[in-house]
Coordinates of C-alpha atoms and ligand atoms in Angstrom, one line a residue:
M1 CA 180.4 111.5 58.2
S2 CA 182.3 110.6 61.4
Y3 CA 180.8 109.0 64.5
L4 CA 181.2 112.1 66.6
E5 CA 181.7 115.5 65.2
L6 CA 182.3 118.8 66.9
H7 CA 181.7 121.8 64.8
Q8 CA 183.1 125.2 65.9
L9 CA 182.2 124.4 69.5
E10 CA 182.4 127.3 71.9
T11 CA 181.8 127.3 75.6
H12 CA 182.2 130.7 77.3
F13 CA 181.8 131.6 81.0
T14 CA 181.2 135.1 82.2
K15 CA 182.9 136.2 85.3
M16 CA 182.6 139.5 87.2
A17 CA 185.8 141.4 87.3
G18 CA 186.9 145.0 88.2
N19 CA 185.8 146.4 91.5
L20 CA 182.7 147.4 93.4
F21 CA 182.6 150.9 91.7
S22 CA 183.4 149.8 88.2
P23 CA 182.4 146.2 87.8
R24 CA 182.8 144.7 84.4
K25 CA 182.0 141.3 82.9
E26 CA 184.9 139.3 81.7
I27 CA 184.4 136.5 79.3
I28 CA 186.4 133.3 79.7
R29 CA 186.6 131.4 76.4
A30 CA 187.2 128.0 78.0
V31 CA 186.3 126.3 74.7
D32 CA 187.0 128.6 71.8
G33 CA 186.0 127.2 68.4
V34 CA 186.8 123.4 68.5
T35 CA 186.2 121.3 65.4
L36 CA 187.1 117.7 65.7
S37 CA 185.9 114.3 64.4
I38 CA 186.1 110.9 65.9
E39 CA 185.5 107.6 64.2
K40 CA 183.6 104.7 65.8
G41 CA 185.9 102.6 67.9
E42 CA 188.6 105.3 68.0
I43 CA 190.4 106.6 71.0
L44 CA 191.0 110.3 70.7
G45 CA 193.6 111.7 73.1
L46 CA 193.0 115.2 74.2
V47 CA 196.1 116.8 75.8
G48 CA 197.0 120.2 77.2
E49 CA 198.1 121.9 80.4
S50 CA 195.8 122.5 83.3
G51 CA 193.2 125.2 82.6
C52 CA 193.3 124.9 78.8
G53 CA 189.7 123.8 78.6
K54 CA 189.8 120.0 78.4
S55 CA 187.2 119.3 81.1
T56 CA 184.9 122.1 79.8
L57 CA 185.1 120.6 76.3
S58 CA 184.2 117.1 77.7
R59 CA 181.3 118.4 79.7
T60 CA 180.0 120.3 76.7
V61 CA 180.2 117.2 74.5
M62 CA 178.3 115.4 77.3
Q63 CA 175.7 118.2 77.3
L64 CA 176.3 118.7 81.0
I65 CA 176.9 122.4 80.2
P66 CA 175.3 124.1 77.3
A67 CA 177.5 125.1 74.3
T68 CA 177.6 128.9 73.7
S69 CA 177.7 128.1 70.0
G70 CA 178.6 125.3 67.6
S71 CA 177.3 121.8 67.5
V72 CA 178.0 118.2 68.8
V73 CA 176.8 115.6 66.3
L74 CA 176.8 111.9 67.4
N75 CA 176.0 109.3 64.8
G76 CA 174.3 111.9 62.6
E77 CA 172.2 113.4 65.4
S78 CA 172.8 116.9 66.7
L79 CA 172.9 116.8 70.5
T80 CA 173.1 120.5 70.9
H81 CA 169.5 120.9 69.6
L82 CA 167.9 118.3 71.8
S83 CA 165.3 119.2 74.5
T84 CA 166.2 118.7 78.1
S85 CA 164.1 115.5 78.4
Q86 CA 165.7 114.1 75.3
I87 CA 169.1 114.9 76.7
R88 CA 168.3 113.1 79.9
K89 CA 167.4 110.0 77.9
R90 CA 170.5 110.2 75.7
R91 CA 172.8 110.7 78.7
L92 CA 173.0 107.0 79.3
D93 CA 174.8 106.8 75.9
F94 CA 177.7 108.9 77.3
Q95 CA 179.5 108.0 80.4
M96 CA 182.5 109.6 82.1
I97 CA 185.4 108.3 84.1
F98 CA 187.0 110.9 86.4
Q99 CA 190.4 111.4 87.9
D100 CA 189.4 110.6 91.5
P101 CA 187.3 107.5 91.7
Y102 CA 187.0 107.9 95.5
A103 CA 185.2 111.1 95.0
S104 CA 182.9 109.8 92.3
L105 CA 181.9 106.6 94.1
N106 CA 179.4 106.7 96.9
P107 CA 181.2 105.6 100.1
R108 CA 178.0 104.2 101.6
M109 CA 177.2 101.9 98.7
T110 CA 178.7 98.5 98.1
I111 CA 180.2 97.7 94.8
F112 CA 177.1 95.5 94.1
S113 CA 174.7 98.4 94.8
T114 CA 176.8 100.9 92.8
L115 CA 176.8 98.6 89.8
A116 CA 173.2 97.6 90.2
E117 CA 172.1 101.2 90.2
A118 CA 174.1 101.8 87.1
L119 CA 172.6 98.8 85.4
Y120 CA 169.0 99.8 86.3
Q121 CA 169.4 103.1 84.5
R122 CA 169.3 101.2 81.2
H123 CA 167.4 98.1 82.3
P124 CA 165.1 99.0 85.2
N125 CA 163.3 95.7 85.1
L126 CA 166.2 93.3 85.5
S127 CA 165.5 90.4 87.8
N128 CA 167.7 89.8 90.8
K129 CA 169.3 86.9 89.1
E130 CA 170.0 88.9 85.9
T131 CA 171.4 91.7 88.0
Y132 CA 173.7 89.4 89.9
D133 CA 174.9 87.7 86.7
R134 CA 175.6 91.0 84.9
I135 CA 177.5 92.4 87.9
I136 CA 179.7 89.3 87.9
K137 CA 180.4 89.8 84.2
L138 CA 181.1 93.5 84.7
M139 CA 183.5 92.8 87.5
E140 CA 185.3 90.2 85.4
T141 CA 185.5 92.6 82.5
V142 CA 187.4 95.1 84.5
G143 CA 189.6 92.6 86.2
L144 CA 188.0 92.5 89.6
D145 CA 187.2 89.3 91.6
P146 CA 183.4 89.1 91.9
A147 CA 183.9 87.8 95.4
V148 CA 184.5 91.4 96.6
M149 CA 181.1 92.7 95.3
K150 CA 179.8 93.3 98.8
K151 CA 182.7 95.5 99.9
Y152 CA 182.7 99.3 100.1
P153 CA 185.0 101.7 98.1
H154 CA 187.3 102.4 101.0
E155 CA 188.3 98.7 101.1
F156 CA 190.0 99.0 97.7
S157 CA 193.2 100.5 96.4
G158 CA 193.2 103.5 94.0
G159 CA 193.7 101.3 91.0
Q160 CA 190.9 98.9 92.0
R161 CA 188.5 101.9 92.7
Q162 CA 189.2 103.1 89.2
R163 CA 188.3 99.7 87.9
I164 CA 185.0 99.9 89.8
A165 CA 184.4 103.4 88.3
I166 CA 185.1 101.9 84.8
A167 CA 182.7 99.0 85.5
R168 CA 180.0 101.5 86.5
A169 CA 180.6 103.5 83.4
L170 CA 180.2 100.4 81.3
A171 CA 177.0 99.2 83.0
P172 CA 174.5 101.3 81.0
E173 CA 176.1 100.2 77.7
P174 CA 177.3 103.6 76.6
K175 CA 178.2 104.5 73.1
L176 CA 180.9 107.0 74.1
I177 CA 183.2 107.2 77.1
I178 CA 185.0 110.3 78.1
A179 CA 187.8 109.6 80.5
D180 CA 189.0 112.9 82.1
E181 CA 192.5 112.4 83.6
P182 CA 191.6 108.8 84.7
V183 CA 195.1 107.8 85.6
S184 CA 196.5 111.1 86.8
A185 CA 196.0 110.3 90.5
L186 CA 197.4 106.8 90.3
D187 CA 200.9 105.5 90.9
V188 CA 202.9 105.1 87.6
S189 CA 202.9 101.3 88.0
I190 CA 199.1 101.2 88.3
Q191 CA 198.6 103.8 85.5
S192 CA 199.7 101.3 82.8
Q193 CA 197.4 98.6 84.2
I194 CA 194.4 101.0 83.8
L195 CA 195.6 102.2 80.4
N196 CA 195.9 98.5 79.3
L197 CA 192.4 97.8 80.6
L198 CA 190.9 100.7 78.6
K199 CA 192.7 99.6 75.5
Q200 CA 191.4 96.0 76.0
L201 CA 187.8 97.3 76.5
R202 CA 188.1 99.3 73.2
A203 CA 189.3 96.1 71.5
D204 CA 186.6 93.9 73.0
L205 CA 183.6 96.2 73.1
G206 CA 184.4 98.6 70.2
L207 CA 184.1 101.6 72.5
T208 CA 184.6 105.1 71.2
M209 CA 186.6 107.1 73.7
I210 CA 187.9 110.6 74.4
F211 CA 190.9 110.2 76.7
I212 CA 192.0 113.3 78.4
S213 CA 195.4 114.0 80.1
H214 CA 197.9 116.7 80.7
D215 CA 200.6 114.1 80.0
L216 CA 201.4 113.6 76.3
G217 CA 203.4 110.4 77.2
V218 CA 200.2 108.8 78.6
V219 CA 198.0 110.0 75.8
R220 CA 200.5 108.6 73.2
Y221 CA 200.3 105.2 74.8
I222 CA 196.5 104.8 74.4
A223 CA 195.3 107.2 71.7
D224 CA 194.9 106.6 67.9
N225 CA 194.8 110.3 67.2
I226 CA 195.9 113.2 69.4
A227 CA 194.4 116.7 69.7
V228 CA 196.5 119.2 71.5
M229 CA 194.5 121.9 73.2
Y230 CA 195.8 125.3 74.2
Q231 CA 193.8 128.2 75.6
G232 CA 190.5 126.7 74.4
K233 CA 191.7 125.9 70.9
I234 CA 193.0 122.8 69.2
V235 CA 196.4 123.8 68.0
E236 CA 197.6 120.5 66.7
Y237 CA 195.9 117.3 65.6
G238 CA 197.2 114.1 64.0
E239 CA 197.9 110.5 64.3
A240 CA 199.4 109.8 67.7
E241 CA 202.9 108.7 66.7
S242 CA 203.3 111.5 64.3
V243 CA 202.2 114.2 66.8
F244 CA 204.6 112.6 69.3
H245 CA 207.6 112.3 66.9
H246 CA 207.1 115.2 64.7
P247 CA 205.2 117.9 66.6
Q248 CA 204.5 121.0 64.5
H249 CA 203.3 123.5 67.0
D250 CA 205.7 125.1 69.5
Y251 CA 203.3 124.3 72.3
T252 CA 203.3 120.6 71.6
K253 CA 207.1 120.7 71.6
R254 CA 207.0 122.2 75.0
L255 CA 204.6 119.6 76.2
L256 CA 206.9 116.9 74.9
A257 CA 209.9 118.5 76.6
S258 CA 208.0 118.4 79.9
I259 CA 207.5 114.6 79.9
P260 CA 209.8 113.3 82.7
K261 CA 212.7 111.2 81.2
L262 CA 213.6 108.0 83.0
P263 CA 217.1 108.1 84.2
A264 CA 219.5 106.0 82.1
A265 CA 220.2 102.7 83.8
Ligands
LIG301 N1 181.9 126.8 85.8 C1 182.9 127.6 85.4 N2 182.7 129.0 85.6 C2 183.7 129.8 85.2 N3 184.9 129.5 84.7 C3 185.1 128.2 84.5 C4 184.2 127.2 84.9 N4 184.7 126.0 84.6 C5 185.9 126.2 84.1 N5 186.2 127.5 84.0 C6 187.4 128.1 83.5 O1 187.6 127.7 82.2 C7 189.0 127.4 81.9 C8 189.2 126.0 81.5 O2 189.0 125.1 82.6 P1 188.9 123.5 82.5 O3 188.0 123.1 81.4 O4 188.7 123.0 83.8 O5 190.4 123.2 82.1 P2 191.3 121.8 82.2 O6 190.3 120.7 82.3 O7 192.0 121.8 80.9 O8 192.2 122.0 83.3 C9 189.7 127.8 83.2 O9 190.2 129.1 83.0 C10 188.7 127.7 84.2 O10 189.0 128.6 85.3
LIG302 MG1 190.3 119.2 83.8

């Protein structure tokens, strides 16, 4: 049994279509029968073009939206069958990192308050001293100078804000991190720093991660295995280098062809 297993997972949305006189319901099969397994400490890269269902799949795994059918099993426990209150408790075990850290950080909260709030979710009774010590450690873990803990998000660059968002995700000691396009809004030079940080965290903390991107080149850099998603389905899965060098599916070949090539020096 793998650490995280998705069995025939489906998430459908209904949308009203047609017109006023002949309305009809249209079903959007955002996630359409996904079966995947992830080992503990693995980084799975999930890649596909915009609209193929990557974010919906991640939110379904996190139990933020209910699955239409199928199951999510973490460490032998089916999450799809938990009650709402059980899910609320489990939610600390899964943390997300998003594309836009500025939107996901509260602009009125200092880094200290943001991280303290995240720490208290798991450890509500931390003393001031313990909180302070843990925040210093978290900031060091993500490569931020603890001296800036009293600053606000707008005082940081995009890359630093993403480091803050990563520190916040780590604070409740999650078992699984889903990073949804975490470097897509960053300059290329900053992208590799954040990718290296995530790799380092996996090595140091043994994190299990689903790393989502529309860019196969980025996913190849960080992932152990790659799942290629197309119209709600996984059309190709395999070890990262083998998917990159020997893609089987036409869609993967097209994704590969769309990676910008550096001009020859
Ligand atoms: N809450 C929702 N209600 C209706 N349709 C949605 C909702 N969320 C996503 N979709 C649709 O599901 C499909 C997959 O979207 P999404 O998971 O955001 O793709 P991706 O993250 O790969 O860009 C799209 O067609 C999108 O319009
Ligand atoms: Mg998305």
